[in-house]
Amino acid sequence: MDTHTTFLARFALTLATTAGLATIAACSESETSVSAEPVSAPLDPASTEIALAEAAEALQSWSGDLTITMDGDVSDWPDDIAAVADAHWLYLRFSLGSQTQTLQGMPTPVAVWIDADGNPSTGRSVEEPKVEGGLGADIEVIFSPREPDARRPGAGVMFRVHTPDGSTRDISHEDLGFHFTPSHAAEWYEMRIARSVAAQLGISTDGLGTSGRIAGVVAMFDRDRQVRAWADPFEVMATQAASWEPSDVRIPARPDDALRVLSYNVEHSSPVKNPEPFARVIRVLDPDAILFQEWVEGDAEALKAWLTAYVDDQADWHVLKGSAWGVAVASKHPLTALTDMDTPNPMRSDRTLRFIGALAETPMGPLAVGSTHLKCCGTKDSREDRQRVAEASLIASMLTEALGQSPGAEAVSVVVGGDLNLVGSRPPLEAIGAGVDLDASSLTVAEAMLLGDNAMYTWYDAGNTYTPGRLDYLLYSDSVAEAANSFVLDTSKLSEAALARLGLDATDTAASDHLPVVLDVKPLR
């Protein structure tokens, strides 16, 4: 049997492995799939499906200009296409099939080899898998790398560039403008790299940097770093590239009949040491309630004093802050505790659950809010991931009880969120809102997009082996309110004119590794 054969059923693609053939089932009403030989080892590539599109027709190349929304939802992709480009970005989608894993913490690496100039004679020659006509990888993206020189073997993402003079060097995610989504384990992933980086990387500007052919392939390694599985090669005929320019976008105005909630992880009490960037951001956003995470230093009175001194000295600030590490709720409206602020962690009874529930008495009525910081780190089904699920479930239970009786039952809206650390699986996000809405349904996730960009990420740390990801979320009760606006602010995305208009600096949101997330809720009653 050949090691790579296209399975020609309309809704399946083949994955080649050295052990046999596995087919990738696509999302379709008439789904067809063939399983690989079963194995006992976890995530053996011989039984892992990798898909680059939803049908065998994906082998055709893409030609044109299309912008993809980087939200982890592939429904906006053209049928049967794995890679597309617009003037600024090269986009790629792929799947690991039914065995969903956390891309930045897999037991075996996954590599994306990109022939940025469409020329097999430049870059690293890819010998395995064999690609018709050859493939010269100018750029390598390796998820969960096991290379001897990897900074964190088996974790994060590694990037390499191969220049025409034969040299090779490691680069960082910011050098590529790289982003993939979602940050948690999923069936499908989207990734993008900036087209403007070709000249800066020292590779040929043909294809990626100007216009023309871009090609590539996705492959999986085994534990000995040998290629064991791969998807069909992709090809893009890209139109003319253009330099990305910061946006003159305006911050959405809060409607007069809406309430604004801001979630902000301030990275180890950074406002105490560096107050001005945070003060400028909070003043511009002008929230009714702030959900803080990682404000560790000081008590509620100290946080109130900071808000008075740096944000608004005319406001009557109210703050709730207990013994839980770094979580707090602040508002210009009176606050009362909605839940116990010192609840033991469900999996670490010696520690406090990082959650505060509060009721803000606004002119529109009581606004129920909750700030949380779920357990960090880990991968899908890890101890940390299980702890996140347990914490989220306990928070949902506490809120359901509090909102089922007065005064919580009189809330005109419910907004819960914070740093959910969604780097393992999605269930913590589902658990934290389960049954919490005032009609006993689940809370709705606010789909907050970056202002001035078509991406959703809330955490960014230049030079880190982990790449930008969506870790921070806000959820709301759609039975009693609607989302008027939701967005994430990254001041580096704003033009000089926009920054001047707002009184912000381009580096303001870089004062923390998390970006501020905003939701405007409009009560329906």
Coordinates of C-alpha atoms in Angstrom, one line a residue, residues 13-334:
L13 CA -9.3 13.4 3.2
T14 CA -6.6 10.9 3.8
L15 CA -3.8 11.1 6.3
A16 CA -0.6 9.2 5.4
T17 CA 1.4 7.5 8.0
T18 CA 4.2 5.0 8.0
A19 CA 1.9 2.5 9.7
G20 CA -1.1 2.8 7.3
L21 CA -3.9 5.1 6.2
A22 CA -6.2 7.1 8.4
T23 CA -9.0 9.3 6.9
I24 CA -10.2 12.6 8.1
A25 CA -13.9 12.9 8.6
A26 CA -15.2 16.3 7.6
C27 CA -18.1 18.2 9.1
S28 CA -20.9 17.3 6.7
E29 CA -24.4 16.0 6.6
S30 CA -23.2 13.0 4.7
E31 CA -20.0 12.4 6.7
T32 CA -17.7 9.6 5.6
S33 CA -14.7 8.3 7.5
V34 CA -12.3 5.4 7.8
S35 CA -10.4 4.8 11.0
A36 CA -6.7 4.0 11.3
E37 CA -5.6 0.8 13.0
P38 CA -6.2 1.1 16.8
V39 CA -3.2 1.6 19.0
S40 CA -2.8 1.7 22.8
A41 CA -0.2 4.5 23.0
P42 CA -1.8 8.0 23.6
L43 CA -1.8 10.2 20.6
D44 CA 0.0 7.8 18.3
P45 CA 0.2 9.6 14.9
A46 CA -0.8 6.4 13.2
S47 CA -4.3 6.9 14.7
T48 CA -4.4 10.6 14.7
E49 CA -6.3 12.4 12.0
I50 CA -4.9 15.6 10.5
A51 CA -7.1 17.6 8.1
L52 CA -6.3 20.6 6.1
A53 CA -9.8 21.0 4.5
E54 CA -13.2 19.4 4.5
A55 CA -13.1 17.5 1.2
A56 CA -10.8 15.9 -1.4
E57 CA -11.3 19.0 -3.6
A58 CA -9.0 20.8 -1.1
L59 CA -6.1 19.7 -3.2
Q60 CA -6.9 22.6 -5.5
S61 CA -5.0 25.8 -4.8
W62 CA -6.6 29.1 -3.6
S63 CA -6.3 32.2 -5.6
G64 CA -7.7 35.5 -4.5
D65 CA -8.0 37.8 -1.5
L66 CA -10.0 36.9 1.6
T67 CA -9.9 38.0 5.2
I68 CA -10.5 35.4 7.9
T69 CA -11.8 36.2 11.4
M70 CA -9.4 34.6 13.8
D71 CA -12.0 33.3 16.3
G72 CA -11.5 29.5 16.2
D73 CA -14.6 29.1 14.1
V74 CA -13.9 27.8 10.6
S75 CA -17.4 28.4 9.2
D76 CA -16.2 31.6 7.4
W77 CA -13.7 29.6 5.4
P78 CA -14.4 28.7 1.7
D79 CA -15.4 25.0 1.3
D80 CA -12.6 22.7 0.6
I81 CA -9.8 25.3 1.1
A82 CA -7.1 25.0 3.7
A83 CA -5.1 28.2 3.2
V84 CA -6.0 31.6 2.0
A85 CA -4.4 35.1 2.0
D86 CA -5.4 38.7 2.1
A87 CA -3.1 41.7 1.6
H88 CA -1.8 41.4 5.2
W89 CA -2.0 37.8 6.3
L90 CA -1.5 34.2 5.3
Y91 CA -4.2 32.1 7.0
L92 CA -4.2 28.3 7.5
R93 CA -6.6 25.9 9.1
F94 CA -6.0 22.3 10.2
S95 CA -7.4 19.7 12.4
L96 CA -6.1 16.8 14.6
G97 CA -9.4 15.1 14.2
S98 CA -11.3 13.4 17.0
Q99 CA -8.3 13.2 19.3
T100 CA -8.4 16.8 20.3
Q101 CA -5.2 17.9 22.0
T102 CA -3.7 21.1 23.3
L103 CA -1.5 22.3 20.5
Q104 CA 1.1 23.9 22.8
G105 CA 1.4 20.8 25.0
M106 CA 1.2 17.7 22.9
P107 CA 3.2 14.5 23.5
T108 CA 4.4 14.6 19.9
P109 CA 5.2 17.8 17.8
V110 CA 3.2 19.1 14.9
A111 CA 5.0 21.1 12.3
V112 CA 3.9 23.6 9.6
W113 CA 6.4 24.0 6.8
I114 CA 5.9 27.0 4.7
D115 CA 7.5 27.5 1.3
A116 CA 7.0 31.3 1.5
D117 CA 8.3 32.0 -2.0
G118 CA 6.9 28.9 -3.7
N119 CA 10.4 28.0 -4.8
P120 CA 11.5 24.5 -3.7
S121 CA 15.2 25.4 -4.3
T122 CA 15.3 27.9 -1.5
G123 CA 14.8 27.2 2.2
R124 CA 15.1 23.8 3.9
S125 CA 14.4 20.9 1.5
V126 CA 11.5 18.9 2.9
E127 CA 12.4 15.2 2.2
E128 CA 9.6 13.6 4.2
P129 CA 6.8 13.8 3.3
K130 CA 7.5 13.7 -0.4
V131 CA 5.8 16.7 -2.1
E132 CA 5.4 16.6 -5.9
G133 CA 7.7 19.2 -7.4
G134 CA 9.5 19.6 -4.0
L135 CA 9.1 21.9 -1.1
G136 CA 11.6 24.4 0.3
A137 CA 10.5 25.4 3.8
D138 CA 11.6 29.0 4.4
I139 CA 9.6 29.2 7.6
E140 CA 9.0 26.4 10.2
V141 CA 6.3 26.5 12.8
I142 CA 6.7 23.7 15.3
F143 CA 4.0 23.2 18.0
S144 CA 5.1 21.3 21.2
P145 CA 8.7 21.1 19.9
R146 CA 11.0 18.4 21.0
E147 CA 14.1 19.8 19.3
P148 CA 17.3 19.5 21.4
D149 CA 17.6 23.3 21.5
A150 CA 13.9 24.0 22.3
R151 CA 13.6 26.4 25.2
R152 CA 10.7 24.4 26.7
P153 CA 10.7 20.9 25.2
G154 CA 7.2 19.8 24.5
A155 CA 5.6 23.2 25.3
G156 CA 4.7 26.3 23.3
V157 CA 5.7 26.9 19.7
M158 CA 9.1 27.1 18.1
F159 CA 9.8 29.2 14.9
R160 CA 12.7 28.9 12.5
V161 CA 13.6 30.7 9.3
H162 CA 15.9 29.4 6.5
T163 CA 17.4 32.1 4.4
P164 CA 18.7 31.9 0.8
D165 CA 22.3 31.9 1.9
G166 CA 21.7 28.6 3.7
S167 CA 21.7 30.0 7.3
T168 CA 19.1 29.0 9.9
R169 CA 18.0 30.9 12.9
D170 CA 15.3 30.7 15.6
I171 CA 12.8 33.6 15.8
S172 CA 9.9 34.6 18.1
H173 CA 6.2 34.7 17.5
E174 CA 6.2 38.5 17.2
D175 CA 8.8 38.3 14.4
L176 CA 6.2 36.4 12.3
G177 CA 3.1 38.3 13.6
F178 CA 2.0 34.8 14.5
H179 CA -1.3 33.9 16.1
F180 CA -3.3 30.7 16.3
T181 CA -6.7 30.0 17.8
P182 CA -8.2 28.6 20.0
S183 CA -5.7 28.4 22.8
H184 CA -7.6 25.3 24.2
A185 CA -7.9 21.9 22.7
A186 CA -10.3 21.9 19.7
E187 CA -11.3 20.0 16.6
W188 CA -10.1 22.8 14.3
Y189 CA -7.4 25.4 14.6
E190 CA -6.7 28.6 12.6
M191 CA -3.3 30.3 12.3
R192 CA -1.9 33.3 10.5
I193 CA 1.4 34.9 9.8
A194 CA 2.0 38.5 8.6
R195 CA 3.0 38.8 4.9
S196 CA 5.0 41.9 5.6
V197 CA 7.7 40.0 7.5
A198 CA 9.4 38.4 4.5
A199 CA 11.9 41.2 4.0
Q200 CA 12.6 41.5 7.7
L201 CA 13.3 37.8 8.0
G202 CA 15.8 37.9 5.1
I203 CA 14.0 35.5 2.9
S204 CA 12.8 36.0 -0.6
T205 CA 9.9 38.4 -0.9
D206 CA 8.4 36.5 -3.7
G207 CA 5.0 35.0 -2.8
L208 CA 4.5 35.9 0.8
G209 CA 6.1 39.4 0.7
T210 CA 4.8 40.5 -2.7
S211 CA 2.5 38.2 -4.7
G212 CA 2.6 34.7 -6.2
R213 CA 2.7 31.1 -5.0
I214 CA 3.0 30.1 -1.4
A215 CA 3.0 26.4 -0.5
G216 CA 3.3 24.2 2.5
V217 CA 2.4 21.1 4.4
V218 CA 1.5 20.1 8.0
A219 CA 3.1 17.0 9.5
M220 CA 3.2 15.2 12.8
F221 CA 6.3 13.6 14.3
D222 CA 6.6 10.6 16.6
R223 CA 8.5 10.5 19.9
D224 CA 11.8 10.0 18.0
R225 CA 11.2 13.1 16.0
Q226 CA 10.5 11.2 12.8
V227 CA 7.7 12.2 10.5
R228 CA 4.9 9.8 10.9
A229 CA 1.9 11.5 9.5
W230 CA 1.0 14.4 7.2
A231 CA -1.8 16.1 5.4
D232 CA -2.1 17.0 1.8
P233 CA 0.1 20.0 0.8
F234 CA -1.6 23.4 0.5
E235 CA -1.0 26.1 -2.1
V236 CA -2.0 29.7 -2.3
M237 CA -1.8 32.1 -5.2
A238 CA -1.5 35.3 -3.2
T239 CA -2.4 38.7 -4.5
Q240 CA -0.3 41.8 -3.9
A241 CA 0.9 42.1 -0.2
A242 CA 0.6 45.4 1.6
S243 CA 2.0 46.7 4.9
W244 CA -0.3 46.6 7.8
E245 CA -1.1 50.0 9.3
P246 CA -2.5 50.8 12.8
S247 CA -6.2 51.5 12.8
D248 CA -7.9 54.9 13.3
V249 CA -10.7 53.0 14.9
R250 CA -12.7 54.7 17.7
I251 CA -13.5 53.1 21.0
P252 CA -17.2 52.2 20.9
A253 CA -19.3 54.6 23.0
R254 CA -21.3 53.1 25.8
P255 CA -25.0 53.5 25.0
D256 CA -26.9 55.7 27.5
D257 CA -29.0 52.7 28.5
A258 CA -26.1 50.3 29.0
L259 CA -23.7 49.3 31.7
R260 CA -20.0 48.8 31.0
V261 CA -18.0 46.0 32.6
L262 CA -14.2 45.8 32.3
S263 CA -12.1 42.7 33.0
Y264 CA -8.4 43.4 33.6
N265 CA -5.6 41.1 34.7
V266 CA -3.0 43.6 35.8
E267 CA 0.0 41.2 36.1
H268 CA 1.2 41.0 39.6
S269 CA 0.0 44.4 40.8
S270 CA 1.7 46.3 38.0
P271 CA -0.4 49.5 38.5
V272 CA 1.2 49.9 41.9
K273 CA 4.7 50.2 40.4
N274 CA 3.6 51.7 37.0
P275 CA 0.3 53.5 37.5
E276 CA 0.0 55.8 34.5
P277 CA -0.6 53.3 31.6
F278 CA -3.4 51.6 33.6
A279 CA -4.9 54.9 34.7
R280 CA -5.1 56.1 31.1
V281 CA -6.7 52.9 29.9
I282 CA -9.3 52.8 32.7
R283 CA -10.2 56.5 32.3
V284 CA -10.7 56.1 28.5
L285 CA -12.9 53.0 29.0
D286 CA -14.9 54.5 31.9
P287 CA -16.4 51.3 33.2
D288 CA -19.3 51.0 35.7
A289 CA -17.6 47.9 37.2
I290 CA -14.1 46.6 37.0
L291 CA -13.2 42.9 37.5
F292 CA -9.6 42.8 38.5
Q293 CA -7.2 39.9 38.6
E294 CA -3.6 39.8 40.0
W295 CA -4.1 43.0 42.0
V296 CA -2.2 41.3 44.9
E297 CA -0.7 44.2 46.8
G298 CA -2.8 45.9 49.4
D299 CA -6.4 45.6 50.7
A300 CA -9.7 47.0 49.4
E301 CA -8.9 50.4 50.9
A302 CA -5.5 50.5 49.1
L303 CA -7.1 49.7 45.8
K304 CA -9.8 52.4 46.4
A305 CA -7.1 54.9 47.2
W306 CA -5.2 54.1 43.9
L307 CA -8.4 54.5 41.9
T308 CA -9.1 57.8 43.5
A309 CA -5.5 59.1 43.1
Y310 CA -4.9 58.0 39.5
V311 CA -8.3 57.4 37.7
D312 CA -11.0 59.7 39.1
D313 CA -10.6 61.7 42.3
Q314 CA -14.2 63.0 42.0
A315 CA -15.8 59.5 42.0
D316 CA -17.0 57.6 45.1
W317 CA -15.1 54.4 44.5
H318 CA -16.3 51.1 46.1
V319 CA -14.1 48.0 46.3
L320 CA -14.5 44.4 47.4
K321 CA -11.3 42.5 47.9
G322 CA -10.9 39.4 50.2
S323 CA -8.2 36.9 50.9
A324 CA -8.3 35.3 47.5
W325 CA -5.1 36.0 45.6
G326 CA -5.4 39.1 43.4
V327 CA -9.2 39.2 42.6
A328 CA -11.2 42.3 43.3
V329 CA -14.3 44.1 42.1
A330 CA -14.4 47.9 41.9
S331 CA -17.2 50.3 40.9
K332 CA -18.3 53.9 41.1
H333 CA -21.6 52.5 42.4
P334 CA -22.2 51.0 45.8

